[in-house]
Amino acid sequence: MKVHNFSAGPSILPDFTVEKTAEAIKNFAGTTLSLMEVSHRSKEFVAVMDEAIAMFKELLSIPEGYSVLFLGGGASTQFCMIPYNLMAKKSAYLNTGAWANKAQKEAKLFGEVVEVASSKETVYNYIPKGYVVPADADYFHITTNNTIYGTEIKEDMDCDIPLVADMSSDIFSRPIDVSKYALIYGGAQKNLAPAGVTFVIVKNEILGKVDRQIPTMLNYQTHIDGESMFNTPPVVPVFAALQTLKWIKEQGGVSAIQKMNEEKAALLYNEIDSNPMFKGTVINKEDRSLMNICFVMNDEYKELEKDFYEFATSKGMSGIKGHRSVGGFRASTYNALPKASVQALVDCMQEFKSTHVK
Amino acid sequence: MKVHNFSAGPSILPDFTVEKTAEAIKNFAGTTLSLMEVSHRSKEFVAVMDEAIAMFKELLSIPEGYSVLFLGGGASTQFCMIPYNLMAKKSAYLNTGAWANKAQKEAKLFGEVVEVASSKETVYNYIPKGYVVPADADYFHITTNNTIYGTEIKEDMDCDIPLVADMSSDIFSRPIDVSKYALIYGGAQKNLAPAGVTFVIVKNEILGKVDRQIPTMLNYQTHIDGESMFNTPPVVPVFAALQTLKWIKEQGGVSAIQKMNEEKAALLYNEIDSNPMFKGTVINKEDRSLMNICFVMNDEYKELEKDFYEFATSKGMSGIKGHRSVGGFRASTYNALPKASVQALVDCMQEFKSTHVK
Ligand SMILES: Cc1ncc(COP(=O)(O)O)c(C=O)c1O
Ligand SMILES: Cc1ncc(COP(=O)(O)O)c(C=O)c1O
Ligand SMILES: [Mg+2]
Ligand SMILES: [Mg+2]
Ligand SMILES: [Mg+2]
Ligand SMILES: [Mg+2]
């Protein structure tokens, strides 16, 4: 049976990425050696790293003066690297979810943290607006896509202080104006690569402004100087990331990807809205994520949630259980998820309705 | 042509590891999904993580009271995590190479560091002995195998204070008495897995004794509590590590592996010693590494070094160039390197001699 992979992360990758990586695991770039066995300093792998960085910059139109890094440790390690490198005295955070909250918690080890707004009280079911960012903070941190709750900040905001964004779960889902950000980061295990590599886009000039001594591996400057090869990089995930970047380019780049993502999301949100059995969990439509689509059963059908889960699973839907803090369902519709998979889920919802709604 | 992979790291892995990983990249555990696309919380991957930890403990006979962790960030990130977690005021380091030196440099950010001995003056061509470890230091750090210089501490030493060892390049090459160590760590990209996962064996009771606040991801306790799943682990490298552990068990465990490693090393060191064109770089035979075998051409043949490199390369020897700080040649003879590869290199050395020595 064809499985439709709606997993929130690690998550579906393009067939192209899977095939090319499987091939390279057997024989990398004609070396007769496995991608897992070659020196990261070999000319063949250095070429992969260089091309991955170049394509990353090209696809996101990253301006001069920014560096792209591939690191280890996951997005969670960035939560402490950001204040370590950027926070002299004070930072500001927007609390839009568990990840935003964890990021903010690490910053508190380094100085004063201002939470400009929070939607925690209502289980993060909207993106706060109309808050004030303190002008004297060293940076303002946002999470553009809240993987667990299905909310998304889909526009690049203007900010008078350096803007730092966790884009773990929406990088490459749309064009972004990188010039509005001081730093963008994320675990690559959603739209880009298997788990094990973290991307960072950093404006070079924001670094070197704090007094504290930074451990070598936690210092962005180390990795800029070492071109992500200061120590042994995660070779296989970086190779896979390059394949995904090639695939994105082949699709027509991030604008074309965005259009497909909008179509997929519209298809599913329309069904959620029109089907009397279901409702979305995000209260404002403009906050709805194009990447993680969260929904529950309407009150009168609540006791059928387990049945729907089993029915959809029997039809090949995989990874649609909502996070335990939200309940219900979450369908992650990342770049590589085909529209046909969304249609298959919509079909399940319609079939389920025809059985249960008189 | 068959390539003989003498790379220092990332380096040769068992064919079994390569094949099983390539298969799983296509279809993981019958899920029809790629290993790169499955949630790390899926029952299939949780089983991989659990089995990898259990086999790690079994193969090294790790006693009760120790945890095994699989982390990101490379061995280089451990250089700062160790003092962050273990150093209250003072630590002691043995300086046996560039990696030992880098580890020591990070500790200096956290307090007083005593270098108990160093072989730096002679490009680290021996392991210092007869030094005194300060009794009031919080731990003593050693690097058991010095990948660049080809020296190795092959016996588990007695130490009155907690002993911390970087075993990046000799883990699983021989049985070790884990009870003599407080913490053992290393990048997995030599004897275990592709780059991207770092192993840590830590004695639980040594933690929690420092006052400083430790960023969440840098705190070993986080990963003990989260069973290496606090955040998204490097899924593919952990899967590959498990395959290598299975292969080690199949070979007869680390004692059997040690015997093979001794045979391979003896074969090559004998040739280096007996062949008039070559000499080893390590001055004391007892310090010679079984993992990285470093040699140069004798003075009268010095100008033939490039010729030998080209000759050996033409015969399929890959990755035998010595590190630039040592020069000459380095043949890494990790667990997965077949004896036939060492024999092929020895054959090259003999053939080269028969052409050049009258
Ligand atoms: C928005 C966001 N930030 C951070 C993380 C944590 O990433 P990692 O597991 O790589 O540390 C996640 C993981 O799902 C996420 O979705
Ligand atoms: C003994 C030793 N320690 C540490 C390292 C650094 O490891 P990583 O590249 O994973 O940070 C190496 C890398 O070769 C090594 O050989
Ligand atoms: Mg697929
Ligand atoms: Mg509805
Ligand atoms: Mg092989
Ligand atoms: Mg000789």
mmCIF file of N, CA and C in Angstrom, chain A residues 1 3 5 7 9-13 17-18 21-22 25-26 31-34 36-40 72-77 80 84 102 105-106 109-110 189 193-196 213-218 230-237 240 318, chain B residues 1 3 5 7 9-13 17-18 21-22 25-26 31-34 36-40 72-77 80 84 102 105-106 109-110 189 193-196 213-218 230-237 240 318:
data_model
loop_
_atom_site.group_PDB
_atom_site.id
_atom_site.type_symbol
_atom_site.label_atom_id
_atom_site.label_comp_id
_atom_site.label_asym_id
_atom_site.label_seq_id
_atom_site.Cartn_x
_atom_site.Cartn_y
_atom_site.Cartn_z
ATOM 1 N N MET A 1 0.837 -1.211 0.000
ATOM 2 C CA MET A 1 0.000 0.000 0.000
ATOM 3 C C MET A 1 0.871 1.260 0.000
ATOM 4 N N VAL A 3 2.040 4.573 1.237
ATOM 5 C CA VAL A 3 1.918 5.322 2.481
ATOM 6 C C VAL A 3 2.049 6.815 2.170
ATOM 7 N N ASN A 5 3.032 10.204 3.673
ATOM 8 C CA ASN A 5 3.848 10.573 4.829
ATOM 9 C C ASN A 5 3.588 12.012 5.284
ATOM 10 N N SER A 7 4.294 13.078 8.332
ATOM 11 C CA SER A 7 5.077 13.226 9.564
ATOM 12 C C SER A 7 5.578 14.660 9.738
ATOM 13 N N GLY A 9 8.243 15.685 11.304
ATOM 14 C CA GLY A 9 9.685 15.859 11.200
ATOM 15 C C GLY A 9 10.404 14.934 12.158
ATOM 16 N N PRO A 10 11.445 14.215 11.673
ATOM 17 C CA PRO A 10 11.840 14.074 10.289
ATOM 18 C C PRO A 10 10.645 13.698 9.425
ATOM 19 N N SER A 11 10.691 14.109 8.168
ATOM 20 C CA SER A 11 9.497 14.070 7.339
ATOM 21 C C SER A 11 9.841 13.786 5.883
ATOM 22 N N ILE A 12 8.816 13.812 5.074
ATOM 23 C CA ILE A 12 8.982 13.401 3.674
ATOM 24 C C ILE A 12 10.026 14.251 2.942
ATOM 25 N N LEU A 13 10.845 13.577 2.156
ATOM 26 C CA LEU A 13 11.834 14.242 1.311
ATOM 27 C C LEU A 13 11.542 13.867 -0.129
ATOM 28 N N THR A 17 15.949 13.055 -3.686
ATOM 29 C CA THR A 17 16.903 13.079 -2.570
ATOM 30 C C THR A 17 17.154 11.663 -2.048
ATOM 31 N N VAL A 18 16.079 10.912 -1.910
ATOM 32 C CA VAL A 18 16.200 9.545 -1.402
ATOM 33 C C VAL A 18 17.038 8.694 -2.359
ATOM 34 N N THR A 21 20.778 9.802 -2.573
ATOM 35 C CA THR A 21 21.515 9.489 -1.344
ATOM 36 C C THR A 21 21.765 7.986 -1.245
ATOM 37 N N ALA A 22 20.761 7.183 -1.570
ATOM 38 C CA ALA A 22 20.953 5.723 -1.540
ATOM 39 C C ALA A 22 22.085 5.321 -2.495
ATOM 40 N N ILE A 25 25.446 6.339 -1.014
ATOM 41 C CA ILE A 25 25.829 5.486 0.130
ATOM 42 C C ILE A 25 26.572 4.257 -0.410
ATOM 43 N N LYS A 26 26.197 3.836 -1.608
ATOM 44 C CA LYS A 26 26.886 2.680 -2.202
ATOM 45 C C LYS A 26 28.172 3.078 -2.917
ATOM 46 N N THR A 31 33.818 7.283 -6.691
ATOM 47 C CA THR A 31 35.025 6.924 -5.919
ATOM 48 C C THR A 31 35.117 5.427 -5.653
ATOM 49 N N THR A 32 34.035 4.695 -5.847
ATOM 50 C CA THR A 32 33.839 3.292 -5.444
ATOM 51 C C THR A 32 33.732 3.160 -3.919
ATOM 52 N N LEU A 33 33.842 4.274 -3.200
ATOM 53 C CA LEU A 33 33.675 4.254 -1.743
ATOM 54 C C LEU A 33 32.288 4.769 -1.387
ATOM 55 N N SER A 34 31.836 4.379 -0.209
ATOM 56 C CA SER A 34 30.549 4.880 0.270
ATOM 57 C C SER A 34 30.677 6.345 0.693
ATOM 58 N N MET A 36 29.571 7.411 3.205
ATOM 59 C CA MET A 36 29.797 7.349 4.650
ATOM 60 C C MET A 36 31.273 7.152 4.992
ATOM 61 N N GLU A 37 32.088 6.828 3.975
ATOM 62 C CA GLU A 37 33.473 6.409 4.232
ATOM 63 C C GLU A 37 34.520 7.379 3.695
ATOM 64 N N VAL A 38 34.071 8.466 3.072
ATOM 65 C CA VAL A 38 35.066 9.355 2.455
ATOM 66 C C VAL A 38 35.410 10.505 3.388
ATOM 67 N N SER A 39 36.635 10.931 3.303
ATOM 68 C CA SER A 39 37.086 12.072 4.096
ATOM 69 C C SER A 39 36.273 13.307 3.721
ATOM 70 N N HIS A 40 35.919 14.090 4.747
ATOM 71 C CA HIS A 40 35.220 15.346 4.459
ATOM 72 C C HIS A 40 36.147 16.332 3.764
ATOM 73 N N GLY A 72 26.156 20.860 13.393
ATOM 74 C CA GLY A 72 25.511 19.751 14.092
ATOM 75 C C GLY A 72 24.757 20.269 15.308
ATOM 76 N N GLY A 73 24.097 19.355 16.022
ATOM 77 C CA GLY A 73 23.495 19.738 17.303
ATOM 78 C C GLY A 73 22.027 20.110 17.256
ATOM 79 N N GLY A 74 21.456 20.225 16.056
ATOM 80 C CA GLY A 74 20.023 20.510 15.962
ATOM 81 C C GLY A 74 19.696 21.969 16.233
ATOM 82 N N ALA A 75 18.457 22.332 15.920
ATOM 83 C CA ALA A 75 17.991 23.697 16.197
ATOM 84 C C ALA A 75 18.083 23.989 17.689
ATOM 85 N N SER A 76 17.902 22.968 18.510
ATOM 86 C CA SER A 76 17.930 23.170 19.964
ATOM 87 C C SER A 76 19.266 23.732 20.451
ATOM 88 N N THR A 77 20.359 23.379 19.776
ATOM 89 C CA THR A 77 21.661 23.937 20.172
ATOM 90 C C THR A 77 21.748 25.417 19.799
ATOM 91 N N CYS A 80 20.855 28.115 22.494
ATOM 92 C CA CYS A 80 21.869 28.738 23.360
ATOM 93 C C CYS A 80 22.956 29.467 22.567
ATOM 94 N N TYR A 84 24.494 33.331 23.263
ATOM 95 C CA TYR A 84 25.950 33.292 23.485
ATOM 96 C C TYR A 84 26.656 34.287 22.554
ATOM 97 N N LYS A 102 11.278 27.348 24.527
ATOM 98 C CA LYS A 102 12.569 26.739 24.856
ATOM 99 C C LYS A 102 13.728 27.654 24.444
ATOM 100 N N LYS A 105 14.008 30.347 27.034
ATOM 101 C CA LYS A 105 14.542 29.828 28.300
ATOM 102 C C LYS A 105 16.078 29.854 28.298
ATOM 103 N N GLU A 106 16.684 29.483 27.174
ATOM 104 C CA GLU A 106 18.151 29.478 27.116
ATOM 105 C C GLU A 106 18.708 30.889 27.228
ATOM 106 N N LEU A 109 19.733 32.482 30.554
ATOM 107 C CA LEU A 109 21.022 32.185 31.178
ATOM 108 C C LEU A 109 22.043 33.286 30.907
ATOM 109 N N PHE A 110 21.732 34.160 29.946
ATOM 110 C CA PHE A 110 22.730 35.136 29.490
ATOM 111 C C PHE A 110 22.378 36.587 29.815
ATOM 112 N N GLN A 189 15.638 18.869 9.238
ATOM 113 C CA GLN A 189 14.894 17.614 9.070
ATOM 114 C C GLN A 189 13.430 17.772 8.680
ATOM 115 N N ALA A 193 16.512 17.912 4.594
ATOM 116 C CA ALA A 193 17.490 16.821 4.734
ATOM 117 C C ALA A 193 17.049 15.880 5.841
ATOM 118 N N PRO A 194 17.746 14.751 5.977
ATOM 119 C CA PRO A 194 17.488 13.927 7.162
ATOM 120 C C PRO A 194 17.998 14.652 8.404
ATOM 121 N N ALA A 195 17.601 14.224 9.576
ATOM 122 C CA ALA A 195 18.068 14.827 10.833
ATOM 123 C C ALA A 195 19.584 14.727 10.931
ATOM 124 N N GLY A 196 20.177 15.723 11.581
ATOM 125 C CA GLY A 196 21.621 15.670 11.819
ATOM 126 C C GLY A 196 22.375 16.865 11.293
ATOM 127 N N GLN A 213 33.549 35.290 26.561
ATOM 128 C CA GLN A 213 34.326 34.336 25.780
ATOM 129 C C GLN A 213 33.404 33.206 25.348
ATOM 130 N N ILE A 214 33.437 32.890 24.095
ATOM 131 C CA ILE A 214 32.524 31.887 23.550
ATOM 132 C C ILE A 214 33.302 30.609 23.262
ATOM 133 N N PRO A 215 32.844 29.455 23.788
ATOM 134 C CA PRO A 215 33.536 28.208 23.419
ATOM 135 C C PRO A 215 33.621 28.082 21.889
ATOM 136 N N THR A 216 34.737 27.548 21.440
ATOM 137 C CA THR A 216 35.041 27.545 20.003
ATOM 138 C C THR A 216 33.892 27.021 19.144
ATOM 139 N N MET A 217 33.332 25.868 19.527
ATOM 140 C CA MET A 217 32.308 25.253 18.678
ATOM 141 C C MET A 217 30.984 26.001 18.729
ATOM 142 N N LEU A 218 30.804 26.863 19.737
ATOM 143 C CA LEU A 218 29.548 27.605 19.861
ATOM 144 C C LEU A 218 29.653 28.994 19.235
ATOM 145 N N PHE A 230 35.211 23.361 10.108
ATOM 146 C CA PHE A 230 36.146 23.493 11.235
ATOM 147 C C PHE A 230 36.387 22.119 11.847
ATOM 148 N N ASN A 231 35.298 21.398 12.045
ATOM 149 C CA ASN A 231 35.451 19.992 12.452
ATOM 150 C C ASN A 231 34.682 19.145 11.431
ATOM 151 N N THR A 232 34.555 17.858 11.694
ATOM 152 C CA THR A 232 33.931 16.982 10.702
ATOM 153 C C THR A 232 32.438 17.287 10.589
ATOM 154 N N PRO A 233 31.979 17.748 9.448
ATOM 155 C CA PRO A 233 30.545 18.046 9.311
ATOM 156 C C PRO A 233 29.746 16.755 9.114
ATOM 157 N N PRO A 234 28.423 16.823 9.309
ATOM 158 C CA PRO A 234 27.581 15.633 9.082
ATOM 159 C C PRO A 234 27.449 15.383 7.578
ATOM 160 N N VAL A 235 28.331 14.555 7.067
ATOM 161 C CA VAL A 235 28.524 14.391 5.618
ATOM 162 C C VAL A 235 27.249 13.936 4.896
ATOM 163 N N VAL A 236 26.619 12.872 5.396
ATOM 164 C CA VAL A 236 25.451 12.335 4.690
ATOM 165 C C VAL A 236 24.296 13.355 4.665
ATOM 166 N N PRO A 237 23.931 13.946 5.820
ATOM 167 C CA PRO A 237 22.865 14.953 5.773
ATOM 168 C C PRO A 237 23.184 16.154 4.862
ATOM 169 N N ALA A 240 22.577 15.019 1.323
ATOM 170 C CA ALA A 240 21.132 14.925 1.062
ATOM 171 C C ALA A 240 20.522 16.320 0.906
ATOM 172 N N SER A 318 -0.099 8.364 7.161
ATOM 173 C CA SER A 318 0.895 8.104 8.208
ATOM 174 C C SER A 318 1.315 9.412 8.871
ATOM 175 N N MET B 1 39.012 -0.624 -10.477
ATOM 176 C CA MET B 1 40.079 -1.035 -9.558
ATOM 177 C C MET B 1 39.572 -1.009 -8.110
ATOM 178 N N VAL B 3 39.684 -0.040 -4.522
ATOM 179 C CA VAL B 3 40.339 1.004 -3.741
ATOM 180 C C VAL B 3 40.500 0.517 -2.303
ATOM 181 N N ASN B 5 40.846 1.675 1.347
ATOM 182 C CA ASN B 5 40.513 2.939 2.011
ATOM 183 C C ASN B 5 41.244 3.095 3.352
ATOM 184 N N SER B 7 41.715 6.017 4.799
ATOM 185 C CA SER B 7 41.377 7.363 5.257
ATOM 186 C C SER B 7 41.320 7.445 6.783
ATOM 187 N N GLY B 9 39.555 9.455 8.653
ATOM 188 C CA GLY B 9 38.228 9.697 9.200
ATOM 189 C C GLY B 9 37.584 10.937 8.597
ATOM 190 N N PRO B 10 36.333 10.838 8.175
ATOM 191 C CA PRO B 10 35.539 9.628 8.044
ATOM 192 C C PRO B 10 36.304 8.551 7.281
ATOM 193 N N SER B 11 36.008 7.302 7.576
ATOM 194 C CA SER B 11 36.877 6.216 7.138
ATOM 195 C C SER B 11 36.076 4.958 6.844
ATOM 196 N N ILE B 12 36.805 3.919 6.521
ATOM 197 C CA ILE B 12 36.149 2.695 6.061
ATOM 198 C C ILE B 12 35.196 2.119 7.122
ATOM 199 N N LEU B 13 34.040 1.679 6.639
ATOM 200 C CA LEU B 13 33.050 1.022 7.495
ATOM 201 C C LEU B 13 32.821 -0.380 6.946
ATOM 202 N N THR B 17 27.530 -2.559 7.132
ATOM 203 C CA THR B 17 26.975 -1.256 7.513
ATOM 204 C C THR B 17 26.529 -0.474 6.273
ATOM 205 N N VAL B 18 27.369 -0.516 5.266
ATOM 206 C CA VAL B 18 27.062 0.218 4.027
ATOM 207 C C VAL B 18 25.810 -0.359 3.372
ATOM 208 N N THR B 21 22.554 0.210 5.474
ATOM 209 C CA THR B 21 22.142 1.617 5.479
ATOM 210 C C THR B 21 21.568 2.008 4.119
ATOM 211 N N ALA B 22 22.196 1.554 3.051
ATOM 212 C CA ALA B 22 21.666 1.857 1.711
ATOM 213 C C ALA B 22 20.250 1.293 1.564
ATOM 214 N N ILE B 25 17.801 3.391 3.602
ATOM 215 C CA ILE B 25 17.561 4.710 2.995
ATOM 216 C C ILE B 25 16.416 4.570 1.981
ATOM 217 N N LYS B 26 16.317 3.385 1.378
ATOM 218 C CA LYS B 26 15.221 3.160 0.421
ATOM 219 C C LYS B 26 13.934 2.740 1.106
ATOM 220 N N THR B 31 8.700 -0.083 6.422
ATOM 221 C CA THR B 31 7.707 1.011 6.484
ATOM 222 C C THR B 31 7.311 1.509 5.094
ATOM 223 N N THR B 32 8.086 1.173 4.079
ATOM 224 C CA THR B 32 8.034 1.721 2.712
ATOM 225 C C THR B 32 8.517 3.175 2.677
ATOM 226 N N LEU B 33 8.888 3.708 3.829
ATOM 227 C CA LEU B 33 9.446 5.064 3.873
ATOM 228 C C LEU B 33 10.969 4.982 4.005
ATOM 229 N N SER B 34 11.630 6.049 3.588
ATOM 230 C CA SER B 34 13.082 6.116 3.743
ATOM 231 C C SER B 34 13.451 6.336 5.208
ATOM 232 N N MET B 36 15.449 8.286 6.114
ATOM 233 C CA MET B 36 15.626 9.743 6.227
ATOM 234 C C MET B 36 14.309 10.459 6.484
ATOM 235 N N GLU B 37 13.184 9.757 6.323
ATOM 236 C CA GLU B 37 11.868 10.411 6.336
ATOM 237 C C GLU B 37 10.992 10.013 7.514
ATOM 238 N N VAL B 38 11.501 9.148 8.369
ATOM 239 C CA VAL B 38 10.627 8.669 9.454
ATOM 240 C C VAL B 38 10.848 9.471 10.724
ATOM 241 N N SER B 39 9.806 9.633 11.485
ATOM 242 C CA SER B 39 9.900 10.325 12.760
ATOM 243 C C SER B 39 10.852 9.573 13.680
ATOM 244 N N HIS B 40 11.670 10.347 14.411
ATOM 245 C CA HIS B 40 12.554 9.702 15.389
ATOM 246 C C HIS B 40 11.741 9.125 16.553
ATOM 247 N N GLY B 72 24.852 15.147 18.797
ATOM 248 C CA GLY B 72 25.369 15.827 17.604
ATOM 249 C C GLY B 72 26.537 16.715 17.989
ATOM 250 N N GLY B 73 27.120 17.376 16.991
ATOM 251 C CA GLY B 73 28.132 18.397 17.277
ATOM 252 C C GLY B 73 29.574 17.934 17.220
ATOM 253 N N GLY B 74 29.786 16.619 17.076
ATOM 254 C CA GLY B 74 31.161 16.138 16.931
ATOM 255 C C GLY B 74 31.910 16.094 18.254
ATOM 256 N N ALA B 75 33.055 15.416 18.227
ATOM 257 C CA ALA B 75 33.908 15.356 19.424
ATOM 258 C C ALA B 75 34.310 16.766 19.842
ATOM 259 N N SER B 76 34.448 17.659 18.884
ATOM 260 C CA SER B 76 34.887 19.030 19.194
ATOM 261 C C SER B 76 33.930 19.744 20.141
ATOM 262 N N THR B 77 32.648 19.425 20.072
ATOM 263 C CA THR B 77 31.696 20.049 20.999
ATOM 264 C C THR B 77 31.878 19.485 22.409
ATOM 265 N N CYS B 80 34.134 21.432 24.947
ATOM 266 C CA CYS B 80 33.594 22.422 25.895
ATOM 267 C C CYS B 80 32.550 21.824 26.834
ATOM 268 N N TYR B 84 32.288 22.287 31.018
ATOM 269 C CA TYR B 84 30.998 22.875 31.403
ATOM 270 C C TYR B 84 30.339 22.024 32.487
ATOM 271 N N LYS B 102 43.396 21.095 21.685
ATOM 272 C CA LYS B 102 42.134 21.823 21.483
ATOM 273 C C LYS B 102 41.177 21.584 22.646
ATOM 274 N N LYS B 105 42.325 23.722 25.501
ATOM 275 C CA LYS B 105 42.058 25.148 25.250
ATOM 276 C C LYS B 105 40.641 25.529 25.709
ATOM 277 N N GLU B 106 39.673 24.663 25.449
ATOM 278 C CA GLU B 106 38.290 24.977 25.856
ATOM 279 C C GLU B 106 38.159 25.006 27.370
ATOM 280 N N LEU B 109 38.547 28.208 29.433
ATOM 281 C CA LEU B 109 37.455 29.181 29.563
ATOM 282 C C LEU B 109 36.709 29.002 30.882
ATOM 283 N N PHE B 110 36.949 27.879 31.561
ATOM 284 C CA PHE B 110 36.142 27.545 32.732
ATOM 285 C C PHE B 110 36.925 27.550 34.047
ATOM 286 N N GLN B 189 32.925 8.840 13.614
ATOM 287 C CA GLN B 189 33.241 8.678 12.186
ATOM 288 C C GLN B 189 34.533 7.925 11.882
ATOM 289 N N ALA B 193 30.560 4.773 12.570
ATOM 290 C CA ALA B 193 29.427 5.318 11.820
ATOM 291 C C ALA B 193 29.901 6.415 10.875
ATOM 292 N N PRO B 194 29.009 6.884 10.007
ATOM 293 C CA PRO B 194 29.379 8.082 9.240
ATOM 294 C C PRO B 194 29.443 9.288 10.187
ATOM 295 N N ALA B 195 30.037 10.363 9.747
ATOM 296 C CA ALA B 195 30.107 11.586 10.546
ATOM 297 C C ALA B 195 28.712 12.084 10.888
ATOM 298 N N GLY B 196 28.587 12.703 12.062
ATOM 299 C CA GLY B 196 27.308 13.298 12.430
ATOM 300 C C GLY B 196 26.762 12.804 13.745
ATOM 301 N N GLN B 213 25.329 27.410 35.707
ATOM 302 C CA GLN B 213 24.146 27.012 34.947
ATOM 303 C C GLN B 213 24.607 26.536 33.575
ATOM 304 N N ILE B 214 24.128 25.391 33.176
ATOM 305 C CA ILE B 214 24.576 24.788 31.926
ATOM 306 C C ILE B 214 23.454 24.894 30.891
ATOM 307 N N PRO B 215 23.736 25.462 29.710
ATOM 308 C CA PRO B 215 22.685 25.477 28.682
ATOM 309 C C PRO B 215 22.132 24.059 28.460
ATOM 310 N N THR B 216 20.849 23.980 28.243
ATOM 311 C CA THR B 216 20.160 22.688 28.196
ATOM 312 C C THR B 216 20.852 21.657 27.306
ATOM 313 N N MET B 217 21.184 22.046 26.089
ATOM 314 C CA MET B 217 21.754 21.078 25.139
ATOM 315 C C MET B 217 23.181 20.686 25.493
ATOM 316 N N LEU B 218 23.842 21.475 26.337
ATOM 317 C CA LEU B 218 25.224 21.170 26.706
ATOM 318 C C LEU B 218 25.295 20.387 28.015
ATOM 319 N N PHE B 230 16.170 13.904 23.493
ATOM 320 C CA PHE B 230 15.654 15.194 23.971
ATOM 321 C C PHE B 230 15.264 16.054 22.773
ATOM 322 N N ASN B 231 16.138 16.081 21.788
ATOM 323 C CA ASN B 231 15.760 16.716 20.505
ATOM 324 C C ASN B 231 15.970 15.673 19.405
ATOM 325 N N THR B 232 15.828 16.075 18.162
ATOM 326 C CA THR B 232 15.920 15.105 17.070
ATOM 327 C C THR B 232 17.345 14.580 16.942
ATOM 328 N N PRO B 233 17.567 13.305 17.159
ATOM 329 C CA PRO B 233 18.927 12.766 17.034
ATOM 330 C C PRO B 233 19.298 12.578 15.551
ATOM 331 N N PRO B 234 20.586 12.413 15.267
ATOM 332 C CA PRO B 234 21.010 12.170 13.875
ATOM 333 C C PRO B 234 20.645 10.737 13.467
ATOM 334 N N VAL B 235 19.468 10.596 12.906
ATOM 335 C CA VAL B 235 18.841 9.281 12.685
ATOM 336 C C VAL B 235 19.706 8.343 11.828
ATOM 337 N N VAL B 236 20.158 8.817 10.678
ATOM 338 C CA VAL B 236 20.917 7.935 9.779
ATOM 339 C C VAL B 236 22.236 7.489 10.421
ATOM 340 N N PRO B 237 23.043 8.391 10.969
ATOM 341 C CA PRO B 237 24.268 7.926 11.626
ATOM 342 C C PRO B 237 24.017 6.960 12.794
ATOM 343 N N ALA B 240 23.294 3.595 11.276
ATOM 344 C CA ALA B 240 24.536 3.001 10.749
ATOM 345 C C ALA B 240 25.407 2.487 11.892
ATOM 346 N N SER B 318 44.258 4.514 -1.035
ATOM 347 C CA SER B 318 43.576 5.807 -0.925
ATOM 348 C C SER B 318 43.699 6.357 0.493
#
